[in-house]
Short mmCIF file of C-alpha atoms in Angstrom, two decimals:
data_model
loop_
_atom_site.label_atom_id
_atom_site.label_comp_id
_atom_site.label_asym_id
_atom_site.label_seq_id
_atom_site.Cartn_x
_atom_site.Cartn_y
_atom_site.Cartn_z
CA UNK A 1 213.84 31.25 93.76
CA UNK A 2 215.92 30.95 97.06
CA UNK A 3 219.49 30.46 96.35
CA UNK A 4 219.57 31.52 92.58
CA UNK A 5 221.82 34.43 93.20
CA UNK A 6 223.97 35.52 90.32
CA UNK A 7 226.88 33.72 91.85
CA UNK A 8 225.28 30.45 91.01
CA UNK A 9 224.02 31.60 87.57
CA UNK A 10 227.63 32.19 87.07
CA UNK A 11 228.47 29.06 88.79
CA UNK A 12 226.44 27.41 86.29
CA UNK A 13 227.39 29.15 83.27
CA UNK A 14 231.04 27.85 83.48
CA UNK A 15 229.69 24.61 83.26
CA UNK A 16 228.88 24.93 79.62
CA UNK A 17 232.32 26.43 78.70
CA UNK A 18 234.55 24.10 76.04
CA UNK A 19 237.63 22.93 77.60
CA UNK A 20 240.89 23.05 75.75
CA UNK A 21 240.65 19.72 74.23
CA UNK A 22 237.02 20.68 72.69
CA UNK A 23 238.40 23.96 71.64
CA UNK A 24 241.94 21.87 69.64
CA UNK A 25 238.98 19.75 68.19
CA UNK A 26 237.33 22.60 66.91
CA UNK A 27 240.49 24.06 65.09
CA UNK A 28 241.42 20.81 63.95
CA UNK A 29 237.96 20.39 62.26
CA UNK A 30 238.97 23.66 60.07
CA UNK A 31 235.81 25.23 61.39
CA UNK A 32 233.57 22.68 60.60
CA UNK A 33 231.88 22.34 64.10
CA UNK A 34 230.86 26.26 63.60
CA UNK A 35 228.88 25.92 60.84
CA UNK A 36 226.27 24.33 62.54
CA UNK A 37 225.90 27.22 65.05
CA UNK A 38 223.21 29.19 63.25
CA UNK A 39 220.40 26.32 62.91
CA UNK A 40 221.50 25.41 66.21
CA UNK A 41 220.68 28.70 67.85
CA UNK A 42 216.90 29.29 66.22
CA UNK A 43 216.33 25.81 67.56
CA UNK A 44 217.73 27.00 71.07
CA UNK A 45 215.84 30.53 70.49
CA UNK A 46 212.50 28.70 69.90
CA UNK A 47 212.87 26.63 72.89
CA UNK A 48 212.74 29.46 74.99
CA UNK A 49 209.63 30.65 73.67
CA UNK A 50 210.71 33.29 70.86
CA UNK A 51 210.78 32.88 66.91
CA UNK A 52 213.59 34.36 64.65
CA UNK A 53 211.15 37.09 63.77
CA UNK A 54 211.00 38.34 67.40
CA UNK A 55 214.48 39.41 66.98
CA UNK A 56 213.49 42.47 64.49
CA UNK A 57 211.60 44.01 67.08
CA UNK A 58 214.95 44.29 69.05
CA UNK A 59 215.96 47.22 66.03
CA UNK A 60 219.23 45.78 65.53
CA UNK A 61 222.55 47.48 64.27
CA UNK A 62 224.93 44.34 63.70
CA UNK A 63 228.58 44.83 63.69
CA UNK A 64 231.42 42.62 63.27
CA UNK A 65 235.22 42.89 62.10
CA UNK A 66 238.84 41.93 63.49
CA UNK A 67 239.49 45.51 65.76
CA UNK A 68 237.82 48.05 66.48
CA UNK A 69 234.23 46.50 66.55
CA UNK A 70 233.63 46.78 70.54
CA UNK A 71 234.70 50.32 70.13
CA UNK A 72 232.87 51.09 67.14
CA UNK A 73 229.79 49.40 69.17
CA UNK A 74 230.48 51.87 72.50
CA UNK A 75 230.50 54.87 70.22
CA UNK A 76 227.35 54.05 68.72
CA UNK A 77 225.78 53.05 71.93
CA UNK A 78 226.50 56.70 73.40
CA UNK A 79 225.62 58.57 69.66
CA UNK A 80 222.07 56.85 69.96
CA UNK A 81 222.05 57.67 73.79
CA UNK A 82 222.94 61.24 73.57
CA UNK A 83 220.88 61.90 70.38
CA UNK A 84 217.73 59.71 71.95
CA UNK A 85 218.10 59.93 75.37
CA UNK A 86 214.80 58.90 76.14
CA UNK A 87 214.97 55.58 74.16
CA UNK A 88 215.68 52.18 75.62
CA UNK A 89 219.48 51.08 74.14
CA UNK A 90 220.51 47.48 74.66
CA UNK A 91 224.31 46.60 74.11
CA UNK A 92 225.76 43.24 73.68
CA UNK A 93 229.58 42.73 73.62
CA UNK A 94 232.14 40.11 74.25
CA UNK A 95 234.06 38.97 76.00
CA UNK A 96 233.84 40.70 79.65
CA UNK A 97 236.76 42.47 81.92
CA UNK A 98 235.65 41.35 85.11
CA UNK A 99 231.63 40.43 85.47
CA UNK A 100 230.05 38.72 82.91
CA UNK A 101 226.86 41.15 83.07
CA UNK A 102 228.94 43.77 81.62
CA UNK A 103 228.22 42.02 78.47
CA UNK A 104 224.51 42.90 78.37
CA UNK A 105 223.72 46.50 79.11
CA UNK A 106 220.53 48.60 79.17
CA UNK A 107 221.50 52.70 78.22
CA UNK A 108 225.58 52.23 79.07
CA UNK A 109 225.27 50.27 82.17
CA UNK A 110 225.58 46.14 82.75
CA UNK A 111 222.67 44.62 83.79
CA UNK A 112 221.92 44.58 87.75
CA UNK A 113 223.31 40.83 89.12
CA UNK A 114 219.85 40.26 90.52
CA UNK A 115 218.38 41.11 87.03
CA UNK A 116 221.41 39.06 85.38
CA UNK A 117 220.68 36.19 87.78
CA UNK A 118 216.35 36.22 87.03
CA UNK A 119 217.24 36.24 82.77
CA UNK A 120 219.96 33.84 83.26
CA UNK A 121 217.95 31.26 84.79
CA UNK A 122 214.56 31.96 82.88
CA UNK A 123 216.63 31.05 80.01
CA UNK A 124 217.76 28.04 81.76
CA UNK A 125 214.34 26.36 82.88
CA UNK A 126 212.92 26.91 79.55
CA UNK A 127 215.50 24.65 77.87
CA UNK A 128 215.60 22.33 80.43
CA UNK A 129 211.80 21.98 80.35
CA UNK A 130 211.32 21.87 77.03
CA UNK A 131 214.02 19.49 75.96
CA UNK A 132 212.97 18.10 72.13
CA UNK A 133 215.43 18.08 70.06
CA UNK A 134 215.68 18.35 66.05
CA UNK A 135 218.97 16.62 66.50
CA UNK A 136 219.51 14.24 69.15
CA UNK A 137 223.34 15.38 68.70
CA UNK A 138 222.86 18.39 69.52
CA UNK A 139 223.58 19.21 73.06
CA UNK A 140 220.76 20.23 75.75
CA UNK A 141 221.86 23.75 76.53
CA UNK A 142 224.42 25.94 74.41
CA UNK A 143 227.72 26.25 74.99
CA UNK A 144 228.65 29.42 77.12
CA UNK A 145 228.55 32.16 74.15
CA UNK A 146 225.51 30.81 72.67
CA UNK A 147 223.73 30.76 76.14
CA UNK A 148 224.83 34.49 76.85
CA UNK A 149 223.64 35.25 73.05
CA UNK A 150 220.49 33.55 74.39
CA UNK A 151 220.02 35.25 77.72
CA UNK A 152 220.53 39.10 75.82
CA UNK A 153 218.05 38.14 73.37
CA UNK A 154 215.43 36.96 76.49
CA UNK A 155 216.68 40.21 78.15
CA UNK A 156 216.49 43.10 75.61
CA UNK A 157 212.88 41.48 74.24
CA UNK A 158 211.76 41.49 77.63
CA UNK A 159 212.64 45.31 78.86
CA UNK A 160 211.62 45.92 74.79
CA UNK A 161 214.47 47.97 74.21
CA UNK A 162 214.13 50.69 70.96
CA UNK A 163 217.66 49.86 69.68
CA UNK A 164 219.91 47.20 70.25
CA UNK A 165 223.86 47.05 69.19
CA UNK A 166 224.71 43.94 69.02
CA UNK A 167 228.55 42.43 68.37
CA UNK A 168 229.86 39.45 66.85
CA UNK A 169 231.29 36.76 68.62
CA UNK A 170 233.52 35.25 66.08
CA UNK A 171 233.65 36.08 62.27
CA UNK A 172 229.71 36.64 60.67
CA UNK A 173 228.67 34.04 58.64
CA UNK A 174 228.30 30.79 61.05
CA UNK A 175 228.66 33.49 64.21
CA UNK A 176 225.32 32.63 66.81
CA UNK A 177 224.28 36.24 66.77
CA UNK A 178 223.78 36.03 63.33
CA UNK A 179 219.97 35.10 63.36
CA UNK A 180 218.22 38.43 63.61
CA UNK A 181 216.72 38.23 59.76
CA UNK A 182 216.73 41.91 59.62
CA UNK A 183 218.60 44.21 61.00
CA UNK A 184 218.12 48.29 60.68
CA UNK A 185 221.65 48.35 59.69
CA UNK A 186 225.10 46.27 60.02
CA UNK A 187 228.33 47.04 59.76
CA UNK A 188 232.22 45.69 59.50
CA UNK A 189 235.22 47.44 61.44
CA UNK A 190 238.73 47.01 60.35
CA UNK A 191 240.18 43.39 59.13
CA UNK A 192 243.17 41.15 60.68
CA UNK A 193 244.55 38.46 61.05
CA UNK A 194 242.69 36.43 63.63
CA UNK A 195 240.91 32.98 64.53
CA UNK A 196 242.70 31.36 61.32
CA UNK A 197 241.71 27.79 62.09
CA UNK A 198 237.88 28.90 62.12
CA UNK A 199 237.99 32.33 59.32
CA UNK A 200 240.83 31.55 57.23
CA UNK A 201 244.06 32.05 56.80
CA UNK A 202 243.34 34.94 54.19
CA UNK A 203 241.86 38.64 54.23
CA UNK A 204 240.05 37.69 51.58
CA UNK A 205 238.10 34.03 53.65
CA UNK A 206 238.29 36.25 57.05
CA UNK A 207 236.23 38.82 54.89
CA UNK A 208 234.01 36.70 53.55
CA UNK A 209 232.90 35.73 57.29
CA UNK A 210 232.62 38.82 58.63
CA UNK A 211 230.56 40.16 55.41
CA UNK A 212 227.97 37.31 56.06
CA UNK A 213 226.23 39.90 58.44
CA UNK A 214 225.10 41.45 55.56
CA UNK A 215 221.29 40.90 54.57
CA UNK A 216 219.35 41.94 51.50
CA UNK A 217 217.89 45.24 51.34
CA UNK A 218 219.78 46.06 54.95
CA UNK A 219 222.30 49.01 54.72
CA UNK A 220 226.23 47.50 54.95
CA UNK A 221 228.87 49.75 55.50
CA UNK A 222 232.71 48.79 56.26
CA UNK A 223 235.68 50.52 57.32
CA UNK A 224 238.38 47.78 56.56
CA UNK A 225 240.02 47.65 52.76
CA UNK A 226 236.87 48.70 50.40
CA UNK A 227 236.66 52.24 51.81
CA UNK A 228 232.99 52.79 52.06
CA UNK A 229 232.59 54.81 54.88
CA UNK A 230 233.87 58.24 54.12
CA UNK A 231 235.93 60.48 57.09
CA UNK A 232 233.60 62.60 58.52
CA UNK A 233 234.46 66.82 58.40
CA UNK A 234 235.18 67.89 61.74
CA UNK A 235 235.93 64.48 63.50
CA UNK A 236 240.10 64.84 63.42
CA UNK A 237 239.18 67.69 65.83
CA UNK A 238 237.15 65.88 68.31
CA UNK A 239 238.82 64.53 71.65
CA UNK A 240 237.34 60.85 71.13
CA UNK A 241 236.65 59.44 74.68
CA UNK A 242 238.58 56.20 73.93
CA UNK A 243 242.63 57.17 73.11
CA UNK A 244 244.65 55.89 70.44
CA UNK A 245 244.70 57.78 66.28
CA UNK A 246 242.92 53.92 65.13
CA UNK A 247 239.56 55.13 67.01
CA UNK A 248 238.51 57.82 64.58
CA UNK A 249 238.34 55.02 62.06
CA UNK A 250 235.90 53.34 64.53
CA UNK A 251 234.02 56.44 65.04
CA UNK A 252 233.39 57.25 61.68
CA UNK A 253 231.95 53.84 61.21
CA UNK A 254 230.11 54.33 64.23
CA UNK A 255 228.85 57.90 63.14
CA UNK A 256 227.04 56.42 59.69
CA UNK A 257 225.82 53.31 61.09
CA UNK A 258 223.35 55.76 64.31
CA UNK A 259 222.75 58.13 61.16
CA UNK A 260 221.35 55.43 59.33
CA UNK A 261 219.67 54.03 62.33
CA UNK A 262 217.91 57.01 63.92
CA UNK A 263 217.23 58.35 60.08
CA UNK A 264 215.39 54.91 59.65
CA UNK A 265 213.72 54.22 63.47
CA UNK A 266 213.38 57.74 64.93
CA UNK A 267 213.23 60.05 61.61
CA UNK A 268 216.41 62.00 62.49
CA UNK A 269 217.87 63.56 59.36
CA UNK A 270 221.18 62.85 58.64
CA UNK A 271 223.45 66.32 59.32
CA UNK A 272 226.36 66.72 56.70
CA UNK A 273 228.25 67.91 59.91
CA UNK A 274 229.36 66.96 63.47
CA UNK A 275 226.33 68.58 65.78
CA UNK A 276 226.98 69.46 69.06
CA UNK A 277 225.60 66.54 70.54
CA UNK A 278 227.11 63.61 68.21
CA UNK A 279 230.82 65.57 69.45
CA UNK A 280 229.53 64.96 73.35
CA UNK A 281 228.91 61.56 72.07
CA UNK A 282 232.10 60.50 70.90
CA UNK A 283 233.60 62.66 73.77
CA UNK A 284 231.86 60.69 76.27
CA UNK A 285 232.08 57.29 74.76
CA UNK A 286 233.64 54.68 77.04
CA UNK A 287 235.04 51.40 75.96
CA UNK A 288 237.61 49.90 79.20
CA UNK A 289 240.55 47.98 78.71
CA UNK A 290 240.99 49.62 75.49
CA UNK A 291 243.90 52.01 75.34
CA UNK A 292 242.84 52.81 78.84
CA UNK A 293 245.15 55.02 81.25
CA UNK A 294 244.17 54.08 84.93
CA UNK A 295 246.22 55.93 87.82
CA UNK A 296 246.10 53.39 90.78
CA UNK A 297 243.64 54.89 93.37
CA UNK A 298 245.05 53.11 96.61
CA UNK A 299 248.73 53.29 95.18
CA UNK A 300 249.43 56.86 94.08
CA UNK A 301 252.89 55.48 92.53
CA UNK A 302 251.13 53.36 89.98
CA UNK A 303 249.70 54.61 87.00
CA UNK A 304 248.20 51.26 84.72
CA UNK A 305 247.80 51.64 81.52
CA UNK A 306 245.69 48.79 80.11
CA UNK A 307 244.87 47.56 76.53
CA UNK A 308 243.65 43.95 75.41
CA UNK A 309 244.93 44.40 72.34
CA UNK A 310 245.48 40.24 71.49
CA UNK A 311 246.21 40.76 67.07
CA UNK A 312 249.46 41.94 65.36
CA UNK A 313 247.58 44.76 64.45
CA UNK A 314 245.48 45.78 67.51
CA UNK A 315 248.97 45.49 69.12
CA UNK A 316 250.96 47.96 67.31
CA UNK A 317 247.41 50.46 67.91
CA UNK A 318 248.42 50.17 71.56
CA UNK A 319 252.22 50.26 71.33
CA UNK A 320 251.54 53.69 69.11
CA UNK A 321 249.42 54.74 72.15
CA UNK A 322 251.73 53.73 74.98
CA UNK A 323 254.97 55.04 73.21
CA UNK A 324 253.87 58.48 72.99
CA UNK A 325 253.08 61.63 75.12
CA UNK A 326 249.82 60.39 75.63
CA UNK A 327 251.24 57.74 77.29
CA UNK A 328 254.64 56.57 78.50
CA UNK A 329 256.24 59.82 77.22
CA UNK A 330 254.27 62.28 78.93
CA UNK A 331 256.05 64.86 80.52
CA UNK A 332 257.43 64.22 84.50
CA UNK A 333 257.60 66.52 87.32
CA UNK A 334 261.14 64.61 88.35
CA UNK A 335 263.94 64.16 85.73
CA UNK A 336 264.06 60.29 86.67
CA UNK A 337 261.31 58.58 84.80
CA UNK A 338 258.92 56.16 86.22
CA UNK A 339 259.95 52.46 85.68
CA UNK A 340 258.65 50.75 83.21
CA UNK A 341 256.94 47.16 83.59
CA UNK A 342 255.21 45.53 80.27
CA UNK A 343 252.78 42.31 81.86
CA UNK A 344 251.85 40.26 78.76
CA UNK A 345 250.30 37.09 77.99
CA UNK A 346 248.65 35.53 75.00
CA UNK A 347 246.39 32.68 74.01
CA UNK A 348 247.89 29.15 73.16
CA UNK A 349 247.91 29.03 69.49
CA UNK A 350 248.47 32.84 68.59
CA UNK A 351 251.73 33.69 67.60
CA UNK A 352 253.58 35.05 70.45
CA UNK A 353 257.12 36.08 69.60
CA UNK A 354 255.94 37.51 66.82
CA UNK A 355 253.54 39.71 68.39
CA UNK A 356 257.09 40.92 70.75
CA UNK A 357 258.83 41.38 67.42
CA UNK A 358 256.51 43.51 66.25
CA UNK A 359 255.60 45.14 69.41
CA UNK A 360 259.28 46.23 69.46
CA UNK A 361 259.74 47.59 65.99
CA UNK A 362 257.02 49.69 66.51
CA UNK A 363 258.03 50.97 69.52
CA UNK A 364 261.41 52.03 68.16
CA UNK A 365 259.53 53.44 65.18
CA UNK A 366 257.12 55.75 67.74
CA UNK A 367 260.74 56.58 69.64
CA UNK A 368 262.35 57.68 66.16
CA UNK A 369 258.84 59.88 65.50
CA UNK A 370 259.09 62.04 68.85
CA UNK A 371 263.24 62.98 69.06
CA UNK A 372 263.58 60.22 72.03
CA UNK A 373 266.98 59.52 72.75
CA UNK A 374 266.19 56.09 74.66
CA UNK A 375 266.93 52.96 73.36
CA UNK A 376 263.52 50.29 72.57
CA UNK A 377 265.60 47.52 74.15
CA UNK A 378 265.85 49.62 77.30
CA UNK A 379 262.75 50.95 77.54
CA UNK A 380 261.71 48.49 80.13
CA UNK A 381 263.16 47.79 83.02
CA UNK A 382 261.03 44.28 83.61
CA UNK A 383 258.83 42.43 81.45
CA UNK A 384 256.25 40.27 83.34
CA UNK A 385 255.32 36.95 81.61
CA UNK A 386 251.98 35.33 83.49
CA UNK A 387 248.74 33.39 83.22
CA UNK A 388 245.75 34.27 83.45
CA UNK A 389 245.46 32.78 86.71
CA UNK A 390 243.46 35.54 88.61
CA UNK A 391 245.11 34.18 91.97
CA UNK A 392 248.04 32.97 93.42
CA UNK A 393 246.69 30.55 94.89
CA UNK A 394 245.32 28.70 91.41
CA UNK A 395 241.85 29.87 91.63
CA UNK A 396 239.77 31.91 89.37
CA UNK A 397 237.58 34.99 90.33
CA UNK A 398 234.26 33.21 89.15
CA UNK A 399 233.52 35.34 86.52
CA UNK A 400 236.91 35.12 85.20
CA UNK A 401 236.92 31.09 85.25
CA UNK A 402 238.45 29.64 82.03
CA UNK A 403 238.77 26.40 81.17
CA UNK A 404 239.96 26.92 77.69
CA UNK A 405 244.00 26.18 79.15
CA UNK A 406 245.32 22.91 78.96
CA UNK A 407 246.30 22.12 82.48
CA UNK A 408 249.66 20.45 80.56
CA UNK A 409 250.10 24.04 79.50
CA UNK A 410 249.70 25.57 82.77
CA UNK A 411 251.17 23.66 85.09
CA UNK A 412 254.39 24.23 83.01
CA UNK A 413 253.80 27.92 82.06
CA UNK A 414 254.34 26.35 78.60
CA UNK A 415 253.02 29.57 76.69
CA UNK A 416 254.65 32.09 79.15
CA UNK A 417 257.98 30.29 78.63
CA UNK A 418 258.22 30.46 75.13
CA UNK A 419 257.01 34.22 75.36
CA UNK A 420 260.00 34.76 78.08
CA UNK A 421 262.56 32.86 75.32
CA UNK A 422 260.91 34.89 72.80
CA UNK A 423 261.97 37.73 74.33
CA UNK A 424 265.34 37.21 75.15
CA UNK A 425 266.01 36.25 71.88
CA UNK A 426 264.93 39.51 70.66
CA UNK A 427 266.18 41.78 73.10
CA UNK A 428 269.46 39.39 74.11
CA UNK A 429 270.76 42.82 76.30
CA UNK A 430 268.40 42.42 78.31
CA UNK A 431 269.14 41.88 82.29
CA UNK A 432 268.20 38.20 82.14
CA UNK A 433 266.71 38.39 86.00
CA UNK A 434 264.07 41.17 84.99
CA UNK A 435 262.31 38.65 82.88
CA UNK A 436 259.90 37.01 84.88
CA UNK A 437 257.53 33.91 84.28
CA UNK A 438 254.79 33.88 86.53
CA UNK A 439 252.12 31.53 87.41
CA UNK A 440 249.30 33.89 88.06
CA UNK A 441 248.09 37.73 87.95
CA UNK A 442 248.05 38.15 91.52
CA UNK A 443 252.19 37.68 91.10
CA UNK A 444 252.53 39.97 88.50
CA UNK A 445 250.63 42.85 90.50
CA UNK A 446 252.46 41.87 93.83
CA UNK A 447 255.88 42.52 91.36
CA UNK A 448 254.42 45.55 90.25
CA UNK A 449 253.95 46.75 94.27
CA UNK A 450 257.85 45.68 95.27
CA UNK A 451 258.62 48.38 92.62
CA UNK A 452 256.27 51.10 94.20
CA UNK A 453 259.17 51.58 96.75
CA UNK A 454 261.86 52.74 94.14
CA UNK A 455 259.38 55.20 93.03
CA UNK A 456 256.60 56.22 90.27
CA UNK A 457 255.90 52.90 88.08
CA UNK A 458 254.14 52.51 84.56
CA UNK A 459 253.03 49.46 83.91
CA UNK A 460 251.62 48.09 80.32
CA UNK A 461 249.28 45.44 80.48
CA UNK A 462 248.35 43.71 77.37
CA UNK A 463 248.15 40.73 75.00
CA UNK A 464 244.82 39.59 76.03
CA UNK A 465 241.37 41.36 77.31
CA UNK A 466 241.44 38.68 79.88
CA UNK A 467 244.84 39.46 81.52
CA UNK A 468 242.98 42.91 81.37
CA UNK A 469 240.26 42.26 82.90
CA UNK A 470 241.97 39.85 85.88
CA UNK A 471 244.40 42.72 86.16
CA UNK A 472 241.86 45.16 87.42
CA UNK A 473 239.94 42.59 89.49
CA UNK A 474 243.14 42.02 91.13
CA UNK A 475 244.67 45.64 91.53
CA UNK A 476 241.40 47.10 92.75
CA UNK A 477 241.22 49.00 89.86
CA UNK A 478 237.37 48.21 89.07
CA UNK A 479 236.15 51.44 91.14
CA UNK A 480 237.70 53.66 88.41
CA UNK A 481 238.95 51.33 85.20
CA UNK A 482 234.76 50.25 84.76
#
């Protein structure tokens, strides 16, 4: 129809995103508003014309965990690609760096925005035409995960993909994705800390979430505390195509869960060893934002190196990435290293100065490792504090629209105060006037370009896939971060 580009569909999708207030509630309630997203969703799902048992035709491999499950998904994705290339592979992750289409991809690439825009809305007439409801509480359409979960479902059962890797939203057990009755196999990455007010403030309730994936007579591996998933022979030597020592963890989940699968769906026996092509796999594997080094194509002084890590642990994954000679100590044609710039942000409601505090004790820790001589508390030269505010003029690339920050919040960069306090507090030798609070991401890059003039820059961005993903919207970085 005339007019339904994918602009509109994602017009209309930030309609059905909870505000801050909704999202306070939903802590507040201890999680109690989650548990009714599983009946919730079938009823949504059979709205649009599909029963529950439609979803096994999709050949699912579920995974879930704290870190380490997109990753573990993108190495699967490519293992089943490069062993199968002729099968159909649908991919469904969360959340999205800069289009929300990357979040539903057919064989490694997002779906086209005129295909996005035809599922999207599809999706959207067929619940707003058939509008009975079990529940009279229970709202029209889906909020905006559920109606993505809803639109890859429509999408992957109508190009009837031959595999589809799907990821967890939030935890497992009350998680909207978790309605496929049987999938081929599912699996759990590595466990955190994370989403307290909705998993628990325990490993042992965040586990129980995330092992609610798990289904009778389905396979269920894990490579968090109960080692199940043995390290594969020959993978230390492998090159992974995403950076950082916590990804052969991730691989080697990734490795047993498209054995299992293509042993079960395409009779492809399981090889005690790493063939040729499973190594091109995890070679080729791409996963962006993620420990991600991105030299600046239309600012040769630049080199970004960008990681959403947003958990104390995922955190000091990327500090023991950036503080290495991977990384930020890589050798230098000139004897004057580049300056240093860290851009972080985090959520309201995660803990902040902690996540510096830790950040920086790692970082002295990776120094200590390699025979640096420089000194953690100097190792940047400024430290950018900002929203995630894609412009400076307030607004919001439309894809990147959020309105899960109070406006209280942001009109007095509440969060990115406290994280600027937090910082001096912990680094008091700092120079006070290289700590800067900023109001959007378009500032923080425009700081980053004033340096470009002194000479060769590094600049960290992390603390949150979404200061990621505005970051490379913003930069120009798409044509070579995606």
């Amino acid at each position: 129809m005339a007019g339904r580009t994918y602009e509109y569909a994602v017009e209309c999708l930030n309609t059905l995103q909870s505000n801050a207030a909704t999202l306070e509630a939903s802590r507040a309630s201890g999680g109690r508003l989650v548990k009714t997203a599983i009946p919730e969703t079938i009823e949504y799902l059979e709205r649009i014309g599909y029963n529950q048992t439609d979803l096994n035709s999709l050949n699912v491999i579920h995974v879930t965990g704290t870190k380490g499950k997109g990753s573990t998904c993108a190495f699967t994705d490519s293992i089943i690609r490069h062993v199968k290339p002729e099968r159909k592979v649908g991919l469904f992750t969360s959340p999205h760096l800069v289009a929300v289409r990357e979040r539903i991809r057919i064989n490694g690439v997002p779906l086209p925005e005129e295909d996005f825009a035809k599922f999207f809305f599809e999706v959207w007439d067929r619940l707003e035409q058939n509008d009975i409801r079990a529940n009279p509480e229970t709202l029209s359409k889906p909020m905006y995960f559920r109606f993505i979960t809803l639109v890859a479902f429509h999408a992957f059962l109508s190009l009837k993909v031959d595999a589809t890797i799907l990821e967890v939203g939030v935890g497992g057990e009350y998680d909207c994705t978790n309605i496929v009755p049987h999938p081929v196999v599912t699996g759990v990455s590595a466990l955190g800390i994370d989403h307290t007010a909705v998993l628990g403030k325990t490993l042992k309730e965040i586990a129980w979430q995330k092992s609610g994936i798990y289904k009778r007579g389905v396979p269920a591996l894990t490579a968090s505390e109960f080692i199940v998933v043995s390290p594969t022979p020959g993978l230390s030597e492998v090159k992974l195509g995403l950076p950082g020592s916590h990804q052969y963890q991730n691989a080697d989940l990734a490795i047993n869960l498209a054995r299992i699968f293509l042993h079960r769906k395409a009779g492809v026996e399981p090889d005690s060893t790493l063939s040729t092509v499973y190594v091109e796999a995890l070679q080729n594997a791409k996963w962006p934002g993620r420990c991600q080094t991105v030299p600046d194509p239309r600012h040769p002084q630049s080199t970004w190196f960008l990681d959403g890590a947003h958990t104390a642990e995922s955190l000091s994954c990327c500090v023991q990435w950036f503080v290495s000679p991977d990384a930020a100590l890589r050798r230098h044609e000139s004897t004057t290293r580049p300056t240093r710039i860290l851009v972080f942000n985090c959520t309201s409601g995660r803990s902040g100065d902690a996540f510096l505090g830790s950040m920086l004790v790692k970082g002295k820790e990776q120094l200590k490792q390699y025979g640096s001589a420089e000194d953690i508390d100097s190792f940047f030269d400024h430290v950018i504090f900002c929203a995630n505010v894609t412009y400076a003029d307030g607004g919001f690339k439309g894809d990147l629209t959020t309105r899960a920050i109070a406006e209280s919040d942001l009109a007095q960069l509440k969060t990115q105060n406290e994280l600027a306090s937090a910082w001096k507090s912990l680094v008091p030798s700092f120079p006070e006037g290289h700590v800067h609070v900023l109001p959007s991401i378009e500032h923080a890059v425009n700081l980053v370009r004033e340096q470009e003039v002194l000479g060769k820059v590094d600049v960290l961005v992390t603390g949150s896939l979404h200061l990621v993903g505005g970051t490379i919207e913003v930069a120009q970085l798409a044509d070579v971060a995606l």
